[in-house]
């Protein structure tokens, strides 16, 4: 049963399972939960506008429809691709359950591309190999270059079929936790309704966070304007830890100067990266699988070409993606979206011209720590009863320090499904945790203070300066000097944020207010990323320290755990962030040199 009441202007709702986020992970969880428990999905966007829809290239699964493959090879690639920081038992679950995850989507109606004999077609993707790295393998199941879009539409249709209760354009702003018998348990979520400006409290036995990433801490990013890390920021402000925040993936092929993504599927179909002289430079960096090396290696190689003076264009600041040899038929049928992107945004026709590309901030490997059942952890192994997380906001960790392409769409389906099932199991055996009388007071006071602000600082200007310093100092290559510069600038911006101005004082569709809220989360997460990056004095996966260029397995074969140890709004120093370590879980794979 669900309940909805109004008291003192606050709307109260009661559901067995409350899911925050309506992207792939959130809706996959909802499909599992809704048939067995009353389920609410709170989403800041209409569900089919969620960022899962921007994923283009495919979803990995060792179906072996096109050539020989198996889950063990997929596990090896995931562990090696993540530079051995992957929790190997989690990777085994990911790859073992991948086949069912694809078949689930097919049975829901997803229109995958097909082989001539009617099977789901598969193509190559970076870092995916056969026989433990000997050659590329066709493992990515795909729907042209619109795979994420198709997944999102399919999941939404099935959520509607199962009667999921969607609360669209509701911004989750706080997690309510109540101490019961000395243990903090989840009680619900506080959200802001964009259309009315009213506050809603969703009481739930189980709460699942599936809120996506936080790529808008960077200027050059493939992420939408809405990816501001709200869910991760809420968890951080509740005093729960974040894991491996220093590891951020930069996708190699963003449109130069814009960051708009061109799928790795283009290289899977045979596209080639070339420098200004036309050289296929990846042959020097990854002689075995060349352009299909893992993303961290390709991104660094591209930047190195530019740094060494072999970049193209008037400012020698990008390289080319050459698709011209693929032919119009392949580009128009298998890669129609990226073909149109290049034509629309750069005025370049990939059929006859090389496309200018450069790495773009794409994916957070770190986030909310969970175990293999998607339960959120309050330290290395203690579960927060009733709290779950899945998708990019979570850190299981199946991606380690570098996610393989097509493993993200797989992750949201495998662990979204697990989160939904486990949240229902918990809810069936649990009572509602009583809501404190002041459950919404913190959010009400916070928003009232922002609306009443008389400061002079601009949200847009602070966000712009944050993104510029992160691009300049914490992107593909990092050093102690650049990271210290970023840390100092972020601290300064956090101080200035206290004087931010919200000019729209109204309640209905007040996006000015919400952008100020989102900026606060971005500043928090950027600071955590930089502090963690300073602490890891090695290079591994998406974290490249120019001053410590080697991987250090003796000292750093561990996950970083960041804890808020003081005032989240302190801006004087970073001493409100406490760092610790968490062992990597190994099964059979010992770290070796990453040769491709």
Coordinates of C-alpha atoms in Angstrom, one line a residue:
X1 CA 0.0 0.0 0.0
X2 CA 1.1 3.6 -0.7
X3 CA 0.0 6.6 1.3
X4 CA 0.1 10.3 0.5
X5 CA -0.6 13.1 3.0
X6 CA 0.1 16.8 3.5
X7 CA 1.2 18.3 6.8
X8 CA 2.4 21.8 7.4
X9 CA 2.9 22.2 3.6
X10 CA 5.1 19.1 3.3
X11 CA 3.9 16.2 1.2
X12 CA 4.4 12.8 2.7
X13 CA 4.4 9.6 0.6
X14 CA 5.0 6.0 1.7
X15 CA 6.4 3.2 -0.6
X16 CA 8.1 -0.1 0.1
X17 CA 10.9 0.8 -2.3
X18 CA 12.1 4.3 -3.2
X19 CA 14.4 4.6 -6.2
X20 CA 16.3 7.9 -6.9
X21 CA 17.1 8.2 -10.6
X22 CA 15.4 6.9 -13.7
X23 CA 18.3 6.1 -15.9
X24 CA 19.2 2.5 -16.9
X25 CA 20.1 1.3 -13.4
X26 CA 17.1 2.9 -11.7
X27 CA 14.5 1.6 -14.1
X28 CA 16.1 -1.8 -14.3
X29 CA 15.8 -1.9 -10.5
X30 CA 12.2 -0.7 -10.7
X31 CA 11.3 -3.5 -13.1
X32 CA 12.4 -6.1 -10.5
X33 CA 10.8 -4.3 -7.6
X34 CA 7.4 -3.1 -8.9
X35 CA 5.8 -6.6 -9.3
X36 CA 6.5 -7.4 -5.7
X37 CA 6.4 -4.2 -3.7
X38 CA 5.0 -0.6 -4.0
X39 CA 7.7 1.2 -5.9
X40 CA 8.4 4.9 -6.5
X41 CA 11.0 6.4 -8.8
X42 CA 12.1 10.0 -8.2
X43 CA 13.8 11.6 -11.1
X44 CA 15.0 15.1 -11.9
X45 CA 14.3 14.4 -15.6
X46 CA 11.6 12.8 -17.6
X47 CA 12.9 9.1 -17.6
X48 CA 13.6 8.9 -21.3
X49 CA 15.8 12.0 -21.1
X50 CA 18.2 10.3 -18.7
X51 CA 21.8 10.1 -19.7
X52 CA 21.8 6.4 -20.3
X53 CA 20.2 7.4 -23.6
X54 CA 23.5 9.0 -24.7
X55 CA 25.4 5.7 -24.6
X56 CA 26.0 4.7 -28.1
X57 CA 28.2 1.7 -28.9
X58 CA 27.0 -1.4 -27.2
X59 CA 26.6 -3.7 -24.2
X60 CA 29.2 -6.4 -23.6
X61 CA 28.3 -10.1 -23.2
X62 CA 30.2 -13.2 -24.2
X63 CA 27.3 -14.6 -26.3
X64 CA 29.8 -16.0 -28.9
X65 CA 27.3 -15.3 -31.7
X66 CA 29.9 -14.1 -34.1
X67 CA 33.1 -15.7 -32.9
X68 CA 34.4 -17.9 -30.0
X69 CA 34.1 -16.1 -26.7
X70 CA 33.4 -16.9 -23.0
X71 CA 32.8 -15.2 -19.7
X72 CA 36.2 -16.0 -18.3
X73 CA 37.9 -14.1 -21.1
X74 CA 35.5 -11.2 -20.4
X75 CA 36.5 -11.3 -16.7
X76 CA 40.2 -11.2 -17.6
X77 CA 39.7 -8.2 -19.9
X78 CA 37.7 -6.4 -17.2
X79 CA 40.3 -6.9 -14.5
X80 CA 43.2 -6.1 -16.8
X81 CA 41.5 -3.2 -18.4
X82 CA 40.8 -1.8 -14.9
X83 CA 44.5 -2.0 -14.2
X84 CA 44.0 -4.7 -11.6
X85 CA 42.1 -2.4 -9.2
X86 CA 38.9 -4.3 -10.0
X87 CA 37.3 -6.4 -7.3
X88 CA 37.6 -9.7 -9.1
X89 CA 34.6 -11.4 -7.5
X90 CA 32.4 -8.5 -8.6
X91 CA 33.8 -8.7 -12.2
X92 CA 33.0 -12.5 -12.3
X93 CA 29.4 -11.7 -11.4
X94 CA 29.3 -8.9 -14.0
X95 CA 30.5 -11.2 -16.8
X96 CA 28.7 -14.3 -15.7
X97 CA 25.3 -12.5 -15.5
X98 CA 26.0 -10.5 -18.7
X99 CA 24.4 -13.1 -21.1
X100 CA 21.1 -13.2 -19.1
X101 CA 21.2 -9.4 -18.9
X102 CA 21.2 -9.1 -22.7
X103 CA 18.6 -11.8 -23.1
X104 CA 16.4 -10.0 -20.6
X105 CA 16.5 -6.9 -22.7
X106 CA 15.8 -8.9 -25.9
X107 CA 12.8 -10.5 -24.2
X108 CA 11.6 -7.0 -23.2
X109 CA 11.6 -6.0 -26.8
X110 CA 14.9 -4.3 -27.4
X111 CA 15.7 -4.2 -31.2
X112 CA 19.3 -5.3 -31.4
X113 CA 21.2 -5.4 -34.7
X114 CA 21.1 -9.0 -36.1
X115 CA 23.4 -11.3 -37.9
X116 CA 22.2 -12.8 -41.2
X117 CA 20.9 -15.9 -39.4
X118 CA 18.9 -13.8 -36.9
X119 CA 21.2 -13.8 -33.8
X120 CA 22.1 -10.7 -31.9
X121 CA 25.0 -9.2 -33.8
X122 CA 28.3 -8.2 -32.0
X123 CA 31.2 -6.0 -32.7
X124 CA 34.6 -5.2 -31.4
X125 CA 35.3 -2.7 -28.6
X126 CA 38.4 -1.4 -26.9
X127 CA 40.1 -3.8 -24.4
X128 CA 37.8 -6.8 -25.2
X129 CA 39.9 -9.7 -26.4
X130 CA 39.9 -13.5 -27.0
X131 CA 42.1 -16.0 -25.3
X132 CA 43.5 -13.5 -22.6
X133 CA 44.6 -10.7 -24.8
X134 CA 45.8 -12.4 -28.0
X135 CA 43.4 -10.6 -30.4
X136 CA 40.3 -8.4 -30.4
X137 CA 37.0 -10.2 -30.1
X138 CA 33.4 -9.3 -31.2
X139 CA 31.6 -9.0 -27.8
X140 CA 29.5 -5.8 -27.9
X141 CA 25.8 -6.3 -28.5
X142 CA 24.5 -3.2 -30.2
X143 CA 21.5 -1.4 -31.7
X144 CA 23.3 0.8 -34.4
X145 CA 25.0 3.6 -32.4
X146 CA 21.9 4.2 -30.3
X147 CA 22.2 1.3 -27.9
X148 CA 21.7 3.3 -24.7
X149 CA 18.7 5.1 -26.2
X150 CA 17.1 1.8 -27.1
X151 CA 17.8 0.4 -23.6
X152 CA 16.2 3.5 -22.0
X153 CA 13.1 3.3 -24.1
X154 CA 12.7 -0.4 -23.6
X155 CA 13.1 -0.2 -19.8
X156 CA 10.7 2.7 -19.6
X157 CA 8.0 0.8 -21.5
X158 CA 8.4 -2.1 -19.2
X159 CA 8.2 0.1 -16.1
X160 CA 4.9 1.5 -17.4
X161 CA 3.7 -2.1 -17.9
X162 CA 4.6 -3.0 -14.3
X163 CA 2.9 0.1 -12.9
X164 CA 5.9 1.9 -11.5
X165 CA 5.1 5.2 -9.8
X166 CA 7.2 7.9 -11.4
X167 CA 7.7 11.3 -9.8
X168 CA 9.1 13.3 -12.7
X169 CA 11.1 16.5 -12.3
X170 CA 11.5 15.9 -8.5
X171 CA 15.0 16.7 -7.2
X172 CA 16.2 14.4 -4.4
X173 CA 18.1 16.7 -2.0
X174 CA 18.5 14.7 1.2
X175 CA 18.5 11.1 2.6
X176 CA 16.7 10.6 5.9
X177 CA 18.3 8.2 8.3
X178 CA 17.1 7.3 11.8
X179 CA 19.0 5.4 14.5
X180 CA 17.3 2.2 15.6
X181 CA 18.8 0.1 18.3
X182 CA 22.1 1.9 17.9
X183 CA 22.2 1.4 14.1
X184 CA 21.5 4.1 11.5
X185 CA 18.9 2.9 9.1
X186 CA 17.3 4.4 6.0
X187 CA 13.9 6.1 6.6
X188 CA 13.3 7.9 3.3
X189 CA 14.2 10.7 0.9
X190 CA 13.4 14.4 0.8
X191 CA 12.7 15.9 -2.7
X192 CA 11.9 19.2 -4.3
X193 CA 9.1 19.4 -6.9
X194 CA 10.2 21.6 -9.7
X195 CA 6.7 22.5 -11.0
X196 CA 5.5 23.8 -7.6
X197 CA 8.5 24.4 -5.4
X198 CA 7.0 22.2 -2.8
X199 CA 8.8 19.7 -0.6
X200 CA 8.0 16.0 -0.6
X201 CA 9.2 13.3 1.9
X202 CA 9.2 9.7 0.5
X203 CA 9.2 7.2 3.3
X204 CA 10.6 3.9 2.2
X205 CA 11.7 0.6 3.7
X206 CA 14.4 0.4 1.0
X207 CA 16.1 3.2 -0.9
X208 CA 18.1 2.8 -4.1
X209 CA 20.4 5.5 -5.4
X210 CA 20.9 5.4 -9.2
X211 CA 21.7 9.0 -9.9
X212 CA 24.5 8.7 -12.5
X213 CA 27.8 10.6 -12.7
X214 CA 29.2 14.1 -12.1
X215 CA 31.1 14.9 -15.4
X216 CA 30.0 18.6 -15.1
X217 CA 32.9 19.2 -12.8
X218 CA 34.9 19.3 -16.1
X219 CA 34.5 21.8 -18.9
X220 CA 35.1 19.4 -21.8
X221 CA 32.8 16.5 -21.1
X222 CA 30.4 14.1 -22.9
X223 CA 28.0 14.5 -19.9
X224 CA 24.8 16.4 -20.1
X225 CA 24.2 19.6 -18.1
X226 CA 22.2 17.6 -15.5
X227 CA 25.1 15.3 -14.5
X228 CA 26.0 17.1 -11.3
X229 CA 26.5 14.2 -8.9
X230 CA 23.5 15.0 -6.7
X231 CA 23.1 11.4 -5.4
X232 CA 26.8 11.0 -4.7
X233 CA 26.9 14.4 -3.0
X234 CA 23.9 13.6 -0.8
X235 CA 25.7 10.4 0.4
X236 CA 28.9 12.4 1.0
X237 CA 27.1 15.0 3.1
X238 CA 25.4 12.3 5.2
X239 CA 28.9 11.2 6.4
X240 CA 29.1 8.0 4.4
X241 CA 32.3 7.3 2.4
X242 CA 33.1 7.6 -1.3
X243 CA 35.4 5.2 -3.0
X244 CA 38.1 5.7 -5.7
X245 CA 37.1 9.2 -6.6
X246 CA 40.4 10.0 -8.2
X247 CA 39.7 7.7 -11.1
X248 CA 37.9 9.5 -13.9
X249 CA 37.7 8.2 -17.4
X250 CA 38.4 10.5 -20.4
X251 CA 36.9 9.0 -23.5
X252 CA 39.3 9.3 -26.4
X253 CA 37.0 10.4 -29.1
X254 CA 35.1 13.5 -28.2
X255 CA 34.5 16.1 -31.0
X256 CA 37.4 18.5 -30.7
X257 CA 36.6 21.6 -28.7
X258 CA 33.1 20.4 -27.8
X259 CA 33.4 17.0 -26.0
X260 CA 30.4 15.5 -27.7
X261 CA 30.9 11.8 -27.9
X262 CA 31.8 9.7 -30.9
X263 CA 31.3 6.1 -30.0
X264 CA 34.1 3.6 -29.6
X265 CA 32.0 1.5 -31.9
X266 CA 33.4 3.5 -34.8
X267 CA 36.8 2.0 -34.0
X268 CA 35.1 -1.3 -33.5
X269 CA 33.9 -1.1 -37.0
X270 CA 37.4 -0.2 -38.2
X271 CA 37.9 3.5 -37.9
X272 CA 41.5 4.6 -37.3
X273 CA 43.1 7.3 -35.2
X274 CA 45.7 9.4 -37.1
X275 CA 47.9 12.3 -36.2
X276 CA 48.6 15.4 -38.3
X277 CA 50.9 13.6 -40.7
X278 CA 48.4 10.8 -41.2
X279 CA 50.3 8.2 -39.2
X280 CA 48.2 5.5 -37.4
X281 CA 50.0 6.3 -34.1
X282 CA 48.3 3.7 -31.9
X283 CA 50.6 1.1 -33.6
X284 CA 53.4 2.6 -31.5
X285 CA 51.5 2.5 -28.2
X286 CA 49.5 -0.7 -28.4
X287 CA 50.9 -2.8 -31.3
X288 CA 48.6 -5.8 -30.8
X289 CA 45.2 -4.2 -30.7
X290 CA 46.1 -0.7 -31.8
X291 CA 43.1 1.6 -31.8
X292 CA 41.1 -0.8 -29.7
X293 CA 43.3 -0.5 -26.6
X294 CA 41.5 0.4 -23.4
X295 CA 40.3 4.0 -23.1
X296 CA 42.9 5.2 -20.7
X297 CA 45.7 4.1 -22.9
X298 CA 44.2 5.6 -26.1
X299 CA 43.3 8.9 -24.4
X300 CA 46.9 9.3 -23.0
X301 CA 48.3 8.4 -26.4
X302 CA 46.3 11.0 -28.1
X303 CA 47.3 13.7 -25.6
X304 CA 50.9 12.6 -25.9
X305 CA 50.8 13.1 -29.7
X306 CA 49.6 16.6 -29.2
X307 CA 52.2 17.3 -26.5
X308 CA 54.9 16.0 -28.8
X309 CA 53.8 18.4 -31.6
X310 CA 52.0 15.9 -33.8
X311 CA 48.6 17.4 -33.3
X312 CA 46.4 18.6 -36.1
X313 CA 44.5 21.8 -36.8
X314 CA 45.5 25.5 -36.6
X315 CA 46.6 25.1 -33.0
X316 CA 47.9 21.5 -33.3
X317 CA 45.5 20.6 -30.4
X318 CA 43.6 17.5 -31.7
X319 CA 44.0 14.3 -33.8
X320 CA 41.8 12.7 -36.4
X321 CA 39.4 9.8 -36.4
X322 CA 39.5 8.4 -39.9
X323 CA 36.3 6.7 -41.0
X324 CA 36.6 7.4 -44.7
X325 CA 37.6 3.8 -45.7
X326 CA 34.5 2.4 -44.0
X327 CA 32.2 3.6 -46.7
X328 CA 28.8 5.4 -46.7
X329 CA 26.8 2.3 -46.1
X330 CA 28.5 1.3 -42.8
X331 CA 28.4 4.9 -41.6
X332 CA 24.8 5.5 -42.4
X333 CA 23.5 2.1 -41.1
X334 CA 25.7 1.2 -38.2
X335 CA 26.9 4.6 -37.1
X336 CA 24.2 7.1 -38.1
X337 CA 24.2 9.2 -35.0
X338 CA 27.9 10.0 -34.9
X339 CA 27.9 10.6 -38.6
X340 CA 25.2 13.2 -38.1
X341 CA 27.0 14.7 -35.0
X342 CA 30.2 15.3 -37.0
X343 CA 28.2 16.9 -39.8
X344 CA 26.1 19.1 -37.5
X345 CA 28.6 20.3 -34.9
X346 CA 31.8 20.5 -36.9
X347 CA 30.6 20.6 -40.5
X348 CA 32.7 17.6 -41.3
X349 CA 31.4 14.6 -43.3
X350 CA 33.0 11.4 -42.0
X351 CA 32.3 9.7 -45.3
X352 CA 34.9 11.8 -47.1
X353 CA 36.7 13.7 -44.3
X354 CA 38.7 12.9 -41.1
X355 CA 37.0 14.0 -37.9
X356 CA 38.9 16.1 -35.4
X357 CA 38.8 14.4 -31.9
X358 CA 40.3 14.9 -28.5
X359 CA 39.6 13.2 -25.1
X360 CA 36.5 14.2 -23.2
X361 CA 35.6 13.7 -19.5
X362 CA 33.2 10.7 -19.7
X363 CA 32.7 8.4 -16.7
X364 CA 33.4 8.2 -13.0
X365 CA 34.9 4.9 -11.9
X366 CA 34.5 5.8 -8.3
X367 CA 31.4 6.7 -6.2
X368 CA 29.2 5.3 -3.5
X369 CA 30.8 2.1 -2.2
X370 CA 28.7 -1.0 -2.3
X371 CA 29.1 -4.8 -2.0
X372 CA 28.2 -7.3 -4.7
X373 CA 24.5 -7.2 -3.6
X374 CA 24.4 -3.4 -4.3
X375 CA 24.2 -2.6 -0.5
X376 CA 25.8 0.7 0.4
X377 CA 28.7 0.5 2.9
X378 CA 29.4 2.8 5.8
X379 CA 33.1 1.6 5.9
X380 CA 35.0 -1.2 4.3
X381 CA 32.4 -3.9 5.0
X382 CA 29.6 -2.6 7.2
X383 CA 26.2 -2.4 5.4
X384 CA 23.8 0.5 5.8
X385 CA 20.5 -1.4 6.3
X386 CA 18.0 -0.7 3.5
X387 CA 20.3 1.5 1.4
X388 CA 21.4 0.4 -2.1
X389 CA 23.2 2.0 -5.1
X390 CA 23.7 1.0 -8.7
X391 CA 25.1 2.4 -11.9
X392 CA 27.7 5.1 -12.4
X393 CA 27.0 6.7 -9.0
X394 CA 28.0 3.4 -7.3
X395 CA 31.5 1.7 -6.9
X396 CA 31.2 -2.1 -6.7
X397 CA 34.1 -2.0 -8.0
X398 CA 33.8 -3.7 -11.4
X399 CA 35.6 -1.0 -13.3
X400 CA 38.7 -0.5 -11.1
X401 CA 40.7 2.4 -12.3
X402 CA 39.5 2.2 -15.9
X403 CA 36.2 1.0 -17.3
X404 CA 36.1 -0.9 -20.5
X405 CA 33.7 0.4 -23.2
X406 CA 30.3 -1.4 -23.2
X407 CA 30.8 -2.5 -19.5
X408 CA 28.7 0.5 -18.3
X409 CA 25.5 -0.6 -20.0
X410 CA 26.2 -4.0 -18.7
X411 CA 26.8 -2.7 -15.2
X412 CA 23.5 -0.8 -15.0
X413 CA 21.6 -3.9 -16.0
X414 CA 23.4 -6.5 -13.9
X415 CA 23.6 -4.4 -10.7
X416 CA 20.4 -2.5 -11.3
X417 CA 18.6 -5.9 -11.3
X418 CA 20.5 -7.0 -8.2
X419 CA 19.6 -3.7 -6.4
X420 CA 15.9 -4.1 -7.2
X421 CA 15.8 -7.7 -6.1
X422 CA 17.7 -7.2 -2.9
X423 CA 15.7 -4.0 -2.0
X424 CA 12.5 -6.0 -2.3
X425 CA 13.8 -8.9 -0.2
X426 CA 14.8 -6.4 2.5
X427 CA 11.5 -4.5 2.3
X428 CA 9.5 -7.7 2.8
X429 CA 11.2 -8.4 6.0
X430 CA 11.4 -4.9 7.4
X431 CA 9.1 -2.3 8.9
X432 CA 9.1 1.4 8.0
X433 CA 11.6 3.2 10.1
X434 CA 9.9 6.1 11.8
X435 CA 10.5 9.5 10.2
X436 CA 11.9 12.2 12.6
X437 CA 9.6 15.2 13.1
X438 CA 12.2 17.4 11.4
X439 CA 12.8 15.2 8.4
X440 CA 12.3 18.0 5.9
X441 CA 13.6 20.9 8.0
X442 CA 17.1 20.8 6.7
X443 CA 16.1 21.0 3.1
X444 CA 13.4 23.7 3.8
X445 CA 15.9 25.9 5.6
X446 CA 18.6 25.3 3.0
X447 CA 16.4 26.4 0.1
X448 CA 14.9 29.3 2.0
X449 CA 18.4 30.5 2.7
X450 CA 19.4 30.3 -0.9
X451 CA 16.2 32.1 -2.1
X452 CA 16.8 34.8 0.4
X453 CA 20.4 35.3 -0.5
X454 CA 21.7 38.8 -1.1
X455 CA 25.1 37.8 -2.3
X456 CA 26.8 39.0 -5.5
X457 CA 28.5 35.8 -6.7
X458 CA 27.2 34.2 -9.9
X459 CA 26.4 30.5 -10.1
X460 CA 27.4 30.4 -13.8
X461 CA 30.7 32.1 -13.2
X462 CA 31.7 29.9 -10.3
X463 CA 30.8 26.8 -12.3
X464 CA 32.7 28.1 -15.3
X465 CA 35.9 28.7 -13.2
X466 CA 35.5 25.2 -11.5
X467 CA 35.3 23.5 -14.8
X468 CA 38.2 25.4 -16.3
X469 CA 40.5 24.6 -13.4
X470 CA 39.5 20.9 -13.4
X471 CA 40.2 20.8 -17.2
X472 CA 43.5 22.6 -16.8
X473 CA 44.8 20.8 -13.6
X474 CA 43.1 17.5 -13.1
X475 CA 42.4 16.0 -16.5
X476 CA 44.3 13.3 -18.4
X477 CA 47.7 14.2 -17.0
X478 CA 48.2 15.3 -13.4
X479 CA 51.1 16.4 -11.2
X480 CA 51.4 17.4 -7.6
X481 CA 51.7 21.1 -8.7
X482 CA 48.6 21.0 -10.9
X483 CA 46.5 19.2 -8.3
X484 CA 47.6 21.6 -5.6
X485 CA 46.6 24.4 -7.9
X486 CA 43.2 22.8 -8.5
X487 CA 42.7 22.2 -4.7
X488 CA 43.5 25.9 -3.9
X489 CA 41.1 27.1 -6.6
X490 CA 38.3 24.8 -5.5
X491 CA 38.7 26.0 -1.9
X492 CA 38.5 29.6 -3.1
X493 CA 35.4 28.8 -5.1
X494 CA 33.8 27.1 -2.1
X495 CA 34.3 30.3 -0.1
X496 CA 32.8 32.4 -2.9
X497 CA 29.9 29.9 -3.2
X498 CA 28.7 31.0 0.3
X499 CA 28.0 34.4 -1.2
X500 CA 26.2 33.1 -4.3
X501 CA 23.1 35.0 -5.6
X502 CA 19.8 33.3 -6.6
X503 CA 18.0 36.0 -8.5
X504 CA 14.8 34.1 -9.0
X505 CA 12.9 34.2 -5.7
X506 CA 9.9 32.2 -7.0
X507 CA 8.9 28.6 -6.4
X508 CA 7.5 27.4 -9.8
X509 CA 10.2 26.0 -12.1
X510 CA 13.0 27.8 -10.3
X511 CA 16.0 26.4 -12.3
X512 CA 18.1 29.3 -11.0
X513 CA 17.7 27.9 -7.4
X514 CA 18.4 24.3 -8.5
X515 CA 21.5 25.2 -10.4
X516 CA 22.8 26.8 -7.2
X517 CA 22.1 23.6 -5.4
X518 CA 23.8 21.5 -8.1
X519 CA 26.9 23.7 -8.0
X520 CA 27.3 22.9 -4.3
X521 CA 27.4 19.2 -5.1
X522 CA 29.9 19.8 -8.0
X523 CA 32.2 21.7 -5.7
X524 CA 32.1 19.0 -3.0
X525 CA 32.9 16.2 -5.5
X526 CA 35.6 18.1 -7.3
X527 CA 37.4 18.7 -4.0
X528 CA 37.2 15.0 -3.0
X529 CA 38.5 14.0 -6.5
X530 CA 41.5 16.3 -6.2
X531 CA 42.4 15.4 -2.6
X532 CA 42.2 11.7 -3.5
X533 CA 44.3 12.2 -6.6
X534 CA 47.0 14.0 -4.6
X535 CA 47.1 11.1 -2.1
X536 CA 47.7 8.4 -4.8
X537 CA 51.3 8.9 -5.8
X538 CA 51.3 6.5 -8.8
X539 CA 49.8 6.2 -12.3
X540 CA 47.0 3.7 -12.8
X541 CA 44.1 3.6 -15.3
X542 CA 42.3 6.9 -15.5
X543 CA 44.7 8.5 -12.9
X544 CA 47.9 9.5 -14.6
X545 CA 50.5 11.3 -12.4
X546 CA 53.3 12.7 -14.6
X547 CA 55.4 13.0 -11.5
X548 CA 54.8 9.3 -10.6
X549 CA 54.5 7.7 -14.0
X550 CA 54.7 4.0 -12.9
X551 CA 52.1 1.8 -11.3
X552 CA 53.0 1.0 -7.7
X553 CA 51.4 -2.3 -6.6
X554 CA 53.4 -2.4 -3.4
X555 CA 51.8 0.7 -1.9
X556 CA 48.7 1.4 -4.0
X557 CA 47.0 -1.9 -4.8
X558 CA 44.2 -0.6 -2.7
X559 CA 40.9 1.4 -3.1
X560 CA 40.9 4.9 -1.8
X561 CA 38.1 5.6 0.8
X562 CA 37.3 9.2 1.5
X563 CA 35.3 10.2 4.6
X564 CA 33.8 13.6 5.6
X565 CA 35.4 14.3 9.0
X566 CA 34.1 17.8 9.6
X567 CA 31.9 20.5 8.2
X568 CA 31.0 19.7 4.5
X569 CA 30.9 23.5 3.9
X570 CA 34.3 24.2 5.4
X571 CA 36.5 26.1 2.8
X572 CA 39.6 26.9 4.8
X573 CA 41.4 23.7 4.0
X574 CA 40.8 20.1 3.0
X575 CA 41.2 18.8 6.6
X576 CA 37.5 17.9 6.6
X577 CA 38.3 15.1 4.3
X578 CA 39.8 11.9 5.9
X579 CA 41.4 9.3 3.6
X580 CA 41.8 5.6 4.2
X581 CA 42.3 2.4 2.2
X582 CA 40.3 -0.7 1.4
X583 CA 41.9 -3.9 0.0
X584 CA 41.3 -5.0 -3.5
X585 CA 39.5 -8.4 -3.6
X586 CA 41.5 -10.8 -5.8
X587 CA 40.4 -14.3 -6.9
X588 CA 42.8 -15.7 -9.6
X589 CA 44.4 -12.8 -11.5
X590 CA 47.7 -11.4 -10.3
X591 CA 48.8 -7.9 -11.5
X592 CA 51.0 -8.0 -14.6
X593 CA 52.3 -5.4 -17.0
X594 CA 49.5 -4.1 -19.2
X595 CA 50.7 -4.8 -22.7
X596 CA 48.3 -4.6 -25.6

